[in-house]
PDB file of N, CA and C in Angstrom:
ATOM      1  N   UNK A   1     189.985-127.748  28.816  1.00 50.00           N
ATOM      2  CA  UNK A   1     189.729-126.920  29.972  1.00 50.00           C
ATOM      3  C   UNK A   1     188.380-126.225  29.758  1.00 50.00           C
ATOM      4  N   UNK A   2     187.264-126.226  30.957  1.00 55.00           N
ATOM      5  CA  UNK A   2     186.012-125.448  30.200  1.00 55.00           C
ATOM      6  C   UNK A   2     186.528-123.978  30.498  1.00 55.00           C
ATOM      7  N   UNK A   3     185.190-123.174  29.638  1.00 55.00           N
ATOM      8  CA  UNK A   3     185.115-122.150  30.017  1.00 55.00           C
ATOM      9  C   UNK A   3     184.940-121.684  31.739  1.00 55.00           C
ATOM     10  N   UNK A   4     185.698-120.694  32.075  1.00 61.00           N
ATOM     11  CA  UNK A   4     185.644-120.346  33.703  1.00 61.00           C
ATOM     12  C   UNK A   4     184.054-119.930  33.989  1.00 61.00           C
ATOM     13  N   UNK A   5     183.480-119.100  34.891  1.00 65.00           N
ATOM     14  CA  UNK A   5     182.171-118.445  34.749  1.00 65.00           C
ATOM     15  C   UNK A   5     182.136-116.936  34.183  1.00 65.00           C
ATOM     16  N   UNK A   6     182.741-116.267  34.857  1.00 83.00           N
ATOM     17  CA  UNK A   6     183.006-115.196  34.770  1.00 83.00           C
ATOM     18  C   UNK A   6     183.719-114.360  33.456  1.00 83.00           C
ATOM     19  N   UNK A   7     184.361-115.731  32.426  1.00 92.00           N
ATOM     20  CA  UNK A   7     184.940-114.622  31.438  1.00 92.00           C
ATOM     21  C   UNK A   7     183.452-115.380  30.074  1.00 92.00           C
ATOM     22  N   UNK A   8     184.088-113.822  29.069  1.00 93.00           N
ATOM     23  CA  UNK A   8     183.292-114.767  28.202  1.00 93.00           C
ATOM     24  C   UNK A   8     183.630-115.918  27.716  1.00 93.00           C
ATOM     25  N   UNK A   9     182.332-116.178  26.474  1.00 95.00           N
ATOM     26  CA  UNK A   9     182.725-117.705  25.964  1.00 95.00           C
ATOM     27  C   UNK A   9     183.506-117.074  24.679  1.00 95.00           C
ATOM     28  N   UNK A  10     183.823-117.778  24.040  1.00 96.00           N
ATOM     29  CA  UNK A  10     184.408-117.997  22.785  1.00 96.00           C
ATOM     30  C   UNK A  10     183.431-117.778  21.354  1.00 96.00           C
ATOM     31  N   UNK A  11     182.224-118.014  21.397  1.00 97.00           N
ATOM     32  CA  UNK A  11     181.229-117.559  20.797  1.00 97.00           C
ATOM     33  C   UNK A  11     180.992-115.789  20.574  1.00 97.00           C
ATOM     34  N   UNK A  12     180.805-115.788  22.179  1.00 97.00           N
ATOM     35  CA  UNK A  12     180.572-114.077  22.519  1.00 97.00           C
ATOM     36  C   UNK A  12     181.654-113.218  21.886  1.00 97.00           C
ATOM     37  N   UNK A  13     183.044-113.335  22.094  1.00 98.00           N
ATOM     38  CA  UNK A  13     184.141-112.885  21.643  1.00 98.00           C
ATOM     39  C   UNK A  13     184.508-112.800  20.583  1.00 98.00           C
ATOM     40  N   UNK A  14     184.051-114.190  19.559  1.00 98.00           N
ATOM     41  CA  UNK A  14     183.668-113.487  17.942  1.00 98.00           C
ATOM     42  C   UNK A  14     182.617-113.029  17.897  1.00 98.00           C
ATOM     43  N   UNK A  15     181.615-112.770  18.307  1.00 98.00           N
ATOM     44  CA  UNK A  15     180.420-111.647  18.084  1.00 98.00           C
ATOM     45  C   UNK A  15     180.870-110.152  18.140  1.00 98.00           C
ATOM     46  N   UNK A  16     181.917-110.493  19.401  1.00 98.00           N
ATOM     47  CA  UNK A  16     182.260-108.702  19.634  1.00 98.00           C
ATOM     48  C   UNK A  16     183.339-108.459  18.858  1.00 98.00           C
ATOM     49  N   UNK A  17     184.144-109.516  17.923  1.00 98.00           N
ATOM     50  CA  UNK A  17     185.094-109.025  17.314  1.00 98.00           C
ATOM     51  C   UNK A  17     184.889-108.683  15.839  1.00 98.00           C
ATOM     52  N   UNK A  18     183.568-109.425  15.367  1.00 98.00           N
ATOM     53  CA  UNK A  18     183.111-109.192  14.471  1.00 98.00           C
ATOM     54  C   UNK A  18     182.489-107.204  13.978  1.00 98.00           C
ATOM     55  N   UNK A  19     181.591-107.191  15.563  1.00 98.00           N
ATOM     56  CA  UNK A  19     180.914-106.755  15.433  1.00 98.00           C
ATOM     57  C   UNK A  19     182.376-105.242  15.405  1.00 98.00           C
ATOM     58  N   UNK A  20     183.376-105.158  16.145  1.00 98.00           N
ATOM     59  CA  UNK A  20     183.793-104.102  16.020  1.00 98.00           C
ATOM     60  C   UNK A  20     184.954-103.847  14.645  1.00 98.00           C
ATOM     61  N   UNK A  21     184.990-105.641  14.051  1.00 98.00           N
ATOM     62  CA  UNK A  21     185.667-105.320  12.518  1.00 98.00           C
ATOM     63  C   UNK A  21     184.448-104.358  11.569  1.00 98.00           C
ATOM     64  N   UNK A  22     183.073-104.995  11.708  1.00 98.00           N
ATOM     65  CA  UNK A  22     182.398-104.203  10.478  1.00 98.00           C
ATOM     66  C   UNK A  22     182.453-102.617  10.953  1.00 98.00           C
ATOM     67  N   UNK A  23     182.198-102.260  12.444  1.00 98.00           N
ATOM     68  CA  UNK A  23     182.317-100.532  13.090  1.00 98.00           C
ATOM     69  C   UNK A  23     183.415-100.030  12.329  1.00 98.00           C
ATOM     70  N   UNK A  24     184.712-101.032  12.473  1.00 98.00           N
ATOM     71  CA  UNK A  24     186.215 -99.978  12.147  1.00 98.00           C
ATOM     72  C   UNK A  24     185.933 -99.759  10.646  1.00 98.00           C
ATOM     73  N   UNK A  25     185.467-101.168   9.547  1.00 98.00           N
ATOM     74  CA  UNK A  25     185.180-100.484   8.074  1.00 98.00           C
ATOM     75  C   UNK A  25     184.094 -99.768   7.979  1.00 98.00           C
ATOM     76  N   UNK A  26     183.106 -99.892   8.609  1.00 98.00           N
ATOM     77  CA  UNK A  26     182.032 -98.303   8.438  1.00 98.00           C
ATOM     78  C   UNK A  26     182.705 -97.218   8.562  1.00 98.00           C
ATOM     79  N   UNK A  27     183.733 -97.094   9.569  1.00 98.00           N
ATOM     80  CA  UNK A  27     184.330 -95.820  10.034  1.00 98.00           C
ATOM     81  C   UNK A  27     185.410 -95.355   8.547  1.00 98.00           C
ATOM     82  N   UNK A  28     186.462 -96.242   8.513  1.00 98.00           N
ATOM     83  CA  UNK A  28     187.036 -96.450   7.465  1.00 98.00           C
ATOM     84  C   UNK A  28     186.518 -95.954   5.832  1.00 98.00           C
ATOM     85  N   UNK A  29     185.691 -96.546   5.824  1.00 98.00           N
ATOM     86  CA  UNK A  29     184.654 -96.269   4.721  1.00 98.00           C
ATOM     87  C   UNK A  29     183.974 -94.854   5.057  1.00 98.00           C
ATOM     88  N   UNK A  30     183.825 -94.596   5.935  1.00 98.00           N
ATOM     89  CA  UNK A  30     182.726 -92.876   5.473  1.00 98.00           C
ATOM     90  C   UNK A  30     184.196 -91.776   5.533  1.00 98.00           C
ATOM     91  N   UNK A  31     185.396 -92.285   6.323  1.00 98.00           N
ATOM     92  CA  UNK A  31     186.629 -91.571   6.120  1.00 98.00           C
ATOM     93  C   UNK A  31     187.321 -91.336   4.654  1.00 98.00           C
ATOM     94  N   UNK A  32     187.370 -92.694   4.433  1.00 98.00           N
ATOM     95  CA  UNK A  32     187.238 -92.672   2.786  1.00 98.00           C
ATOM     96  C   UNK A  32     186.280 -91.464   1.781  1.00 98.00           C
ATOM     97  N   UNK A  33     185.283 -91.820   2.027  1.00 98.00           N
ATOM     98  CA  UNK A  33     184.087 -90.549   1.348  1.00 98.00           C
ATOM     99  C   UNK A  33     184.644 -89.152   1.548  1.00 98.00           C
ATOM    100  N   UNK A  34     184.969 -88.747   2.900  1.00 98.00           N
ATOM    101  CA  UNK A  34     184.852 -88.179   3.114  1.00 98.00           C
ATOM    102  C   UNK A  34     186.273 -87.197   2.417  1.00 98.00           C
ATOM    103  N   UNK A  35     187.458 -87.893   2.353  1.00 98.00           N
ATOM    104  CA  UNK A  35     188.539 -87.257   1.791  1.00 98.00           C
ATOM    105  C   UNK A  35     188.499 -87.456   0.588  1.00 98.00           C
ATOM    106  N   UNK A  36     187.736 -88.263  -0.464  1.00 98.00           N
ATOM    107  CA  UNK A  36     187.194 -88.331  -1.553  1.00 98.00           C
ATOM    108  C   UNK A  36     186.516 -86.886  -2.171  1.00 98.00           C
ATOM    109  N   UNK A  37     185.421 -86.786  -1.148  1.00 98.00           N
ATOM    110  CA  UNK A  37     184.949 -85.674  -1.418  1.00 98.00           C
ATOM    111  C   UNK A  37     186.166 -83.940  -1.217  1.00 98.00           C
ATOM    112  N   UNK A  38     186.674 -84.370  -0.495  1.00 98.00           N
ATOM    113  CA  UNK A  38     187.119 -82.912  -0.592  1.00 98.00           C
ATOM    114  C   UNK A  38     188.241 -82.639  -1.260  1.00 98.00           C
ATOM    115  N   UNK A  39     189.050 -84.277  -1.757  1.00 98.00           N
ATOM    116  CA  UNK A  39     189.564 -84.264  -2.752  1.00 98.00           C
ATOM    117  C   UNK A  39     189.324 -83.456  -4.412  1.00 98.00           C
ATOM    118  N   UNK A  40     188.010 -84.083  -4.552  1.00 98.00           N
ATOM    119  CA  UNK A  40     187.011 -83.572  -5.839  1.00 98.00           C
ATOM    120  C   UNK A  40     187.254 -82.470  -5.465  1.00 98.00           C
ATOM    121  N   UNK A  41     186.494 -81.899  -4.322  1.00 98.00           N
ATOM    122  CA  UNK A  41     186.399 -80.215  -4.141  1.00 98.00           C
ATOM    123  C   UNK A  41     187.875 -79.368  -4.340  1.00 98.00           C
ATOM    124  N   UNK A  42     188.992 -79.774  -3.954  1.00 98.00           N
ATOM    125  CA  UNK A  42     190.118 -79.552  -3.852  1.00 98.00           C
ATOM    126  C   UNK A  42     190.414 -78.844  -5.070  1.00 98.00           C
ATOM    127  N   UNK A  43     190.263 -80.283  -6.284  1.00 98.00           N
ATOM    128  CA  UNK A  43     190.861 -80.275  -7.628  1.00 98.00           C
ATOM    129  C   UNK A  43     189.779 -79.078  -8.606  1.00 98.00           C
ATOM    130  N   UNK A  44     188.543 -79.214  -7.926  1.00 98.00           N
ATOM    131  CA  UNK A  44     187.642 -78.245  -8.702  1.00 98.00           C
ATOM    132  C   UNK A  44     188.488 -76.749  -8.457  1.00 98.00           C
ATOM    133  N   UNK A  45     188.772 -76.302  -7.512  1.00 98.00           N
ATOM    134  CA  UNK A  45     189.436 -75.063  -7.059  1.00 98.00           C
ATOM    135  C   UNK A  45     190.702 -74.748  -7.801  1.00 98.00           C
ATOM    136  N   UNK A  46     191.478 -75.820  -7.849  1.00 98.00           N
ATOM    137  CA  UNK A  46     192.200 -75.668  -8.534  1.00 98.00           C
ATOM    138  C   UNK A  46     192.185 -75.568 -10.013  1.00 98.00           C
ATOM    139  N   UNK A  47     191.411 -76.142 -10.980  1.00 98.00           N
ATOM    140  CA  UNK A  47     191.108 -75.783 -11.962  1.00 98.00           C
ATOM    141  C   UNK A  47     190.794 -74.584 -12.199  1.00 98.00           C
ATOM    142  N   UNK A  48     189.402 -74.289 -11.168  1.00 98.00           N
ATOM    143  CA  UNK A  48     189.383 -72.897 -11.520  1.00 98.00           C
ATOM    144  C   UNK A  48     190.566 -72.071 -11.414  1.00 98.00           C
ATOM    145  N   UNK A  49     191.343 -71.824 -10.477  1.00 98.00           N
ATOM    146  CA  UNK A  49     192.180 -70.979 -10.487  1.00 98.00           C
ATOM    147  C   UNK A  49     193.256 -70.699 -11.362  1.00 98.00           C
ATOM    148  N   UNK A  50     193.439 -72.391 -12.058  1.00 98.00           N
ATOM    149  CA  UNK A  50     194.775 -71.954 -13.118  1.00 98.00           C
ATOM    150  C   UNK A  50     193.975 -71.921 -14.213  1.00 98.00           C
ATOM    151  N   UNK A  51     192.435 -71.760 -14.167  1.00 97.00           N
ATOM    152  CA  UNK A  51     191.910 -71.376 -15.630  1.00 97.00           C
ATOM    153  C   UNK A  51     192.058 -69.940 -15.513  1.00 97.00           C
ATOM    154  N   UNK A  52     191.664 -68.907 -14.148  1.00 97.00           N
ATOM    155  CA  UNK A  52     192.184 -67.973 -13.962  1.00 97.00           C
ATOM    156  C   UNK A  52     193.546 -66.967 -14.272  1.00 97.00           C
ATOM    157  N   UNK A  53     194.104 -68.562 -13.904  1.00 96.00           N
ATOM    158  CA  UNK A  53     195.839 -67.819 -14.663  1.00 96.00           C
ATOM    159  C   UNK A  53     195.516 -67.937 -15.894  1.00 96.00           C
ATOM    160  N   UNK A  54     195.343 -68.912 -16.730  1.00 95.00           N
ATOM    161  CA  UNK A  54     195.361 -69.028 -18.164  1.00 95.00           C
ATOM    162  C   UNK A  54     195.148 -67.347 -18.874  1.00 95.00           C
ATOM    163  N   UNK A  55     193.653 -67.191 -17.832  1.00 95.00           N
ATOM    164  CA  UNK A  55     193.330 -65.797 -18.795  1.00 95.00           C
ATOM    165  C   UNK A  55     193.928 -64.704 -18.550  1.00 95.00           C
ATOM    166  N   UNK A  56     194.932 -64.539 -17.270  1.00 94.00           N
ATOM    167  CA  UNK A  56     195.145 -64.068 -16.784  1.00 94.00           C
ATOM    168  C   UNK A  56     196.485 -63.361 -17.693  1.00 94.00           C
ATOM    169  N   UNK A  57     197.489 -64.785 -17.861  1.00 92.00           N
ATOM    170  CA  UNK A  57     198.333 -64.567 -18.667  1.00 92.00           C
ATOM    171  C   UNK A  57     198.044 -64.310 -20.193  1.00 92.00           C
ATOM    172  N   UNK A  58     196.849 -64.896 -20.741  1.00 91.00           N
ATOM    173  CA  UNK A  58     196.820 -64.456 -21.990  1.00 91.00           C
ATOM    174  C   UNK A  58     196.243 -63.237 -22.436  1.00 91.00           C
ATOM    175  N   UNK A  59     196.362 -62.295 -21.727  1.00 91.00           N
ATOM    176  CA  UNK A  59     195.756 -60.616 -22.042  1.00 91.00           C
ATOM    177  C   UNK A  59     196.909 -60.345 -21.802  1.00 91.00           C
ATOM    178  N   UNK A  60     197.992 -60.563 -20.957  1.00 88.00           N
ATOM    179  CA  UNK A  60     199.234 -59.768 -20.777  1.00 88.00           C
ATOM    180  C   UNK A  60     199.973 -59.772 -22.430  1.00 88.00           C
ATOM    181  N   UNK A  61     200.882 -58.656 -22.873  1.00 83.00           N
ATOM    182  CA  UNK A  61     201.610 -58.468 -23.901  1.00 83.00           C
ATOM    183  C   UNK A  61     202.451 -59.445 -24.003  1.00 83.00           C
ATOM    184  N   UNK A  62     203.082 -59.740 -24.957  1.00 76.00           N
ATOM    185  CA  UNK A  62     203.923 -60.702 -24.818  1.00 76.00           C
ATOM    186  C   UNK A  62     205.517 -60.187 -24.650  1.00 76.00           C
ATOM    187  N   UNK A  63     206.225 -60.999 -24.263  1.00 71.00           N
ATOM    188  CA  UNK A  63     207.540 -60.209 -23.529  1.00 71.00           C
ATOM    189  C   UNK A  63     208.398 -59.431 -24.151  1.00 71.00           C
ATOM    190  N   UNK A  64     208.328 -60.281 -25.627  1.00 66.00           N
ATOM    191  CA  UNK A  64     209.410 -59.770 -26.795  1.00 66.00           C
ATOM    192  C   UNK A  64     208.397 -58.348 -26.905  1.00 66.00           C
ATOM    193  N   UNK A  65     207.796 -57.976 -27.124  1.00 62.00           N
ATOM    194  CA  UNK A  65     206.738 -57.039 -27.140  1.00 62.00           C
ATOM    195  C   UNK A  65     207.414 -55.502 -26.080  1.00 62.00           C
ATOM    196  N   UNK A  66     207.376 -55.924 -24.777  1.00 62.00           N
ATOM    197  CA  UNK A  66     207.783 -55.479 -23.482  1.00 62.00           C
ATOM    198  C   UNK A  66     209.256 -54.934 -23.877  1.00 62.00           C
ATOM    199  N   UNK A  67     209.792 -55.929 -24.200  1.00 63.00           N
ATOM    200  CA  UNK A  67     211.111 -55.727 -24.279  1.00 63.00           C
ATOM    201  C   UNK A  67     211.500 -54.956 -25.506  1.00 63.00           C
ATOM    202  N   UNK A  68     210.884 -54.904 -26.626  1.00 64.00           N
ATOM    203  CA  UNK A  68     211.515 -53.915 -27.661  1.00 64.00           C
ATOM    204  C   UNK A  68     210.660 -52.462 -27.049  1.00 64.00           C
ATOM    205  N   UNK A  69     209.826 -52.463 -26.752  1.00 69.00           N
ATOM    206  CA  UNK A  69     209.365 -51.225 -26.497  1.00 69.00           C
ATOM    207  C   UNK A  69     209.655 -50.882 -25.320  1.00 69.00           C
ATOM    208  N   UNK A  70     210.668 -51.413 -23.916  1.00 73.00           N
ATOM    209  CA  UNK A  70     211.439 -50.798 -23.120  1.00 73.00           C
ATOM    210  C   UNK A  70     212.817 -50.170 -23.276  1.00 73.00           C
ATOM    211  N   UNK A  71     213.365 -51.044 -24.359  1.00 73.00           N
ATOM    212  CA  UNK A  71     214.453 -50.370 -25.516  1.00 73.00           C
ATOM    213  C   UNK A  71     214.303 -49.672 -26.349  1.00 73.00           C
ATOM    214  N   UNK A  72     213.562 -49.555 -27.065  1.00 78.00           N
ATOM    215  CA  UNK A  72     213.029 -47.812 -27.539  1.00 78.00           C
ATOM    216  C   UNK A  72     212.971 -46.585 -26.893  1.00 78.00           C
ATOM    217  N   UNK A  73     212.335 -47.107 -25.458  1.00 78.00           N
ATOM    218  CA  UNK A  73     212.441 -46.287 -24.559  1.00 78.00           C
ATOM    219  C   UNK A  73     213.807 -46.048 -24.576  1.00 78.00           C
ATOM    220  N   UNK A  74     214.158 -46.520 -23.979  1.00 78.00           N
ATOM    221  CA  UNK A  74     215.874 -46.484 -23.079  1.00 78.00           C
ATOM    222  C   UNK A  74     216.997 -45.610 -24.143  1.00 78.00           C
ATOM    223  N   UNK A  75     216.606 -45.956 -25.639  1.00 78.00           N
ATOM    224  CA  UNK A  75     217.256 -45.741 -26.793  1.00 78.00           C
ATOM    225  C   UNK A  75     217.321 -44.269 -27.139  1.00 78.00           C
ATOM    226  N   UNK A  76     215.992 -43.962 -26.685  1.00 79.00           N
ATOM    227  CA  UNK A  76     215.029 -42.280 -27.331  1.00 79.00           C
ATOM    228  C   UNK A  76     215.600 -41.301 -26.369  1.00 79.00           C
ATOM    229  N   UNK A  77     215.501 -41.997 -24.517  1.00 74.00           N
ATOM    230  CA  UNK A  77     216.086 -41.178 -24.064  1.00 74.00           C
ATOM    231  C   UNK A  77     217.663 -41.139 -23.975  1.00 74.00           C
ATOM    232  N   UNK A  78     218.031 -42.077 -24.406  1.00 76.00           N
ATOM    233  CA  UNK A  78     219.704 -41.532 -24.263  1.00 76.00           C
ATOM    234  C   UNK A  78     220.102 -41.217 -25.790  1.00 76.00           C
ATOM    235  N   UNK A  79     219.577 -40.849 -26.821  1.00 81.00           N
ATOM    236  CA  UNK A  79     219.621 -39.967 -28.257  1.00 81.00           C
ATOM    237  C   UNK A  79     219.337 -38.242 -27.143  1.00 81.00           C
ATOM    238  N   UNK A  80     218.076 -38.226 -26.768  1.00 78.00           N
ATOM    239  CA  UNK A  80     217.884 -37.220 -26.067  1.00 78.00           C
ATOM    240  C   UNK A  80     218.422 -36.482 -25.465  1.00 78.00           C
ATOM    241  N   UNK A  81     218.923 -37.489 -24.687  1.00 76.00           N
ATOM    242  CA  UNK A  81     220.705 -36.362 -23.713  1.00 76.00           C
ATOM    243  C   UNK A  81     221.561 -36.534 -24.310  1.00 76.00           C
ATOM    244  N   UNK A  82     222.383 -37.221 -25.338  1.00 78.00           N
ATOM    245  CA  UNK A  82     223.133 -37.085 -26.088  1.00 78.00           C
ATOM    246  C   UNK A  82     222.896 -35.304 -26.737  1.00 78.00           C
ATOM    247  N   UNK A  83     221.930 -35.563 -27.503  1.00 76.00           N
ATOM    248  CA  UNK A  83     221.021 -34.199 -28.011  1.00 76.00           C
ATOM    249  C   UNK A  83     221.481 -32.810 -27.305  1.00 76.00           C
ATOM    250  N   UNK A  84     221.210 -33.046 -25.555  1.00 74.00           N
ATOM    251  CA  UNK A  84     221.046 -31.755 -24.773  1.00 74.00           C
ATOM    252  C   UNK A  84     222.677 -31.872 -24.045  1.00 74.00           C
ATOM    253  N   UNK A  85     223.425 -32.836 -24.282  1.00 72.00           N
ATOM    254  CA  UNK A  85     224.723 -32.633 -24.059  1.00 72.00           C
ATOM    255  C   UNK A  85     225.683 -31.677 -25.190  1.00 72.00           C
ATOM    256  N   UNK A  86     225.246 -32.569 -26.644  1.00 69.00           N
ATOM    257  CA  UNK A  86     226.059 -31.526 -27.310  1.00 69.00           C
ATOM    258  C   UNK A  86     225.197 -30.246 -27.681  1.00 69.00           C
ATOM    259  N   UNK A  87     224.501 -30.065 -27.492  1.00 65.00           N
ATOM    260  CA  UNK A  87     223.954 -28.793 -27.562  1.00 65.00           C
ATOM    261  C   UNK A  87     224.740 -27.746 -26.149  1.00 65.00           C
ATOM    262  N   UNK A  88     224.564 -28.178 -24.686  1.00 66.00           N
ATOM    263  CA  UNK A  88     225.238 -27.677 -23.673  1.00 66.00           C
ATOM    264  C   UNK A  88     227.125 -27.110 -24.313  1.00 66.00           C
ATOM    265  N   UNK A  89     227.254 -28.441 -24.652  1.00 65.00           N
ATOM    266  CA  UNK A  89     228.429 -28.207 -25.139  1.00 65.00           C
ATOM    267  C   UNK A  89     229.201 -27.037 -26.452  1.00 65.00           C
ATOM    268  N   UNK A  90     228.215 -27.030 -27.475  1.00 61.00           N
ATOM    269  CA  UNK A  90     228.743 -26.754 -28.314  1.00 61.00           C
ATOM    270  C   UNK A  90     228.230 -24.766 -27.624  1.00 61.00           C
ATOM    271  N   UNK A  91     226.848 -24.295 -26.959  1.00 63.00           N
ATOM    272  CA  UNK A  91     226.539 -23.318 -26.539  1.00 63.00           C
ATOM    273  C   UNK A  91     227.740 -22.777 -25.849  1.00 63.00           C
ATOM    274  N   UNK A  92     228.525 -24.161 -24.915  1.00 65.00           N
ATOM    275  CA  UNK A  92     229.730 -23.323 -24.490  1.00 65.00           C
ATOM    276  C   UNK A  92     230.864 -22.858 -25.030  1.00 65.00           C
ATOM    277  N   UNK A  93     231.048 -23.783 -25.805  1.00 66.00           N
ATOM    278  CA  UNK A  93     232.080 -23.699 -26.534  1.00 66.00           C
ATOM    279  C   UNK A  93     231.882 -21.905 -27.659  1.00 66.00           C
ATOM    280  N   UNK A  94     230.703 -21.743 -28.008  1.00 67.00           N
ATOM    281  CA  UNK A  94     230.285 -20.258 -28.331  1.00 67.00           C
ATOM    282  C   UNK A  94     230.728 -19.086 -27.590  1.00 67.00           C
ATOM    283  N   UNK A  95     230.289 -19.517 -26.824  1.00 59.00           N
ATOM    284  CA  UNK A  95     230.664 -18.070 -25.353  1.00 59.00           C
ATOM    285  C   UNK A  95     231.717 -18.077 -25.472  1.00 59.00           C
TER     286      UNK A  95
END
């Protein structure tokens, strides 16, 4: 059957199919770059920031640290009112 007049040929139609496969991988390709790049940028941020934590956490005391010296606390003041209880007490027991 020939070609009609009016449509294209068969030639033309791989030209234009060509021509819009290499457009979609140009496009493809700088999309690529482009989440590439902000990938990199992404991971740079993040480094920094948990190098941030790193130092962040390593100036803090350490817990066992925290914790005997919140029990000292806790210890000193209840010796303390123990202290001002029997003292209350034994003052009354005077009178």
């Amino acid at each position: 059957m020939p070609p009609q007049g009016n449509s294209p040929s068969l030639e033309d139609l791989m030209k234009q199919l060509a021509t819009s496969n290499l457009e979609f991988q140009q496009s493809v390709s700088s999309s690529n770059m482009q989440f590439q790049q902000n990938m990199n940028a992404t991971i740079q941020d993040l480094k920094t920031q948990i190098g941030q934590l790193a130092n962040t956490v390593s100036q803090q005391p350490s817990l066992a640290n925290n914790s005997e010296s919140e029990r000292e606390r806790e210890c000193s003041y209840a010796e303390k009112r123990k202290r001002t209880i029997s003292t209350s007490t034994a003052a009354a027991e005077i009178s």
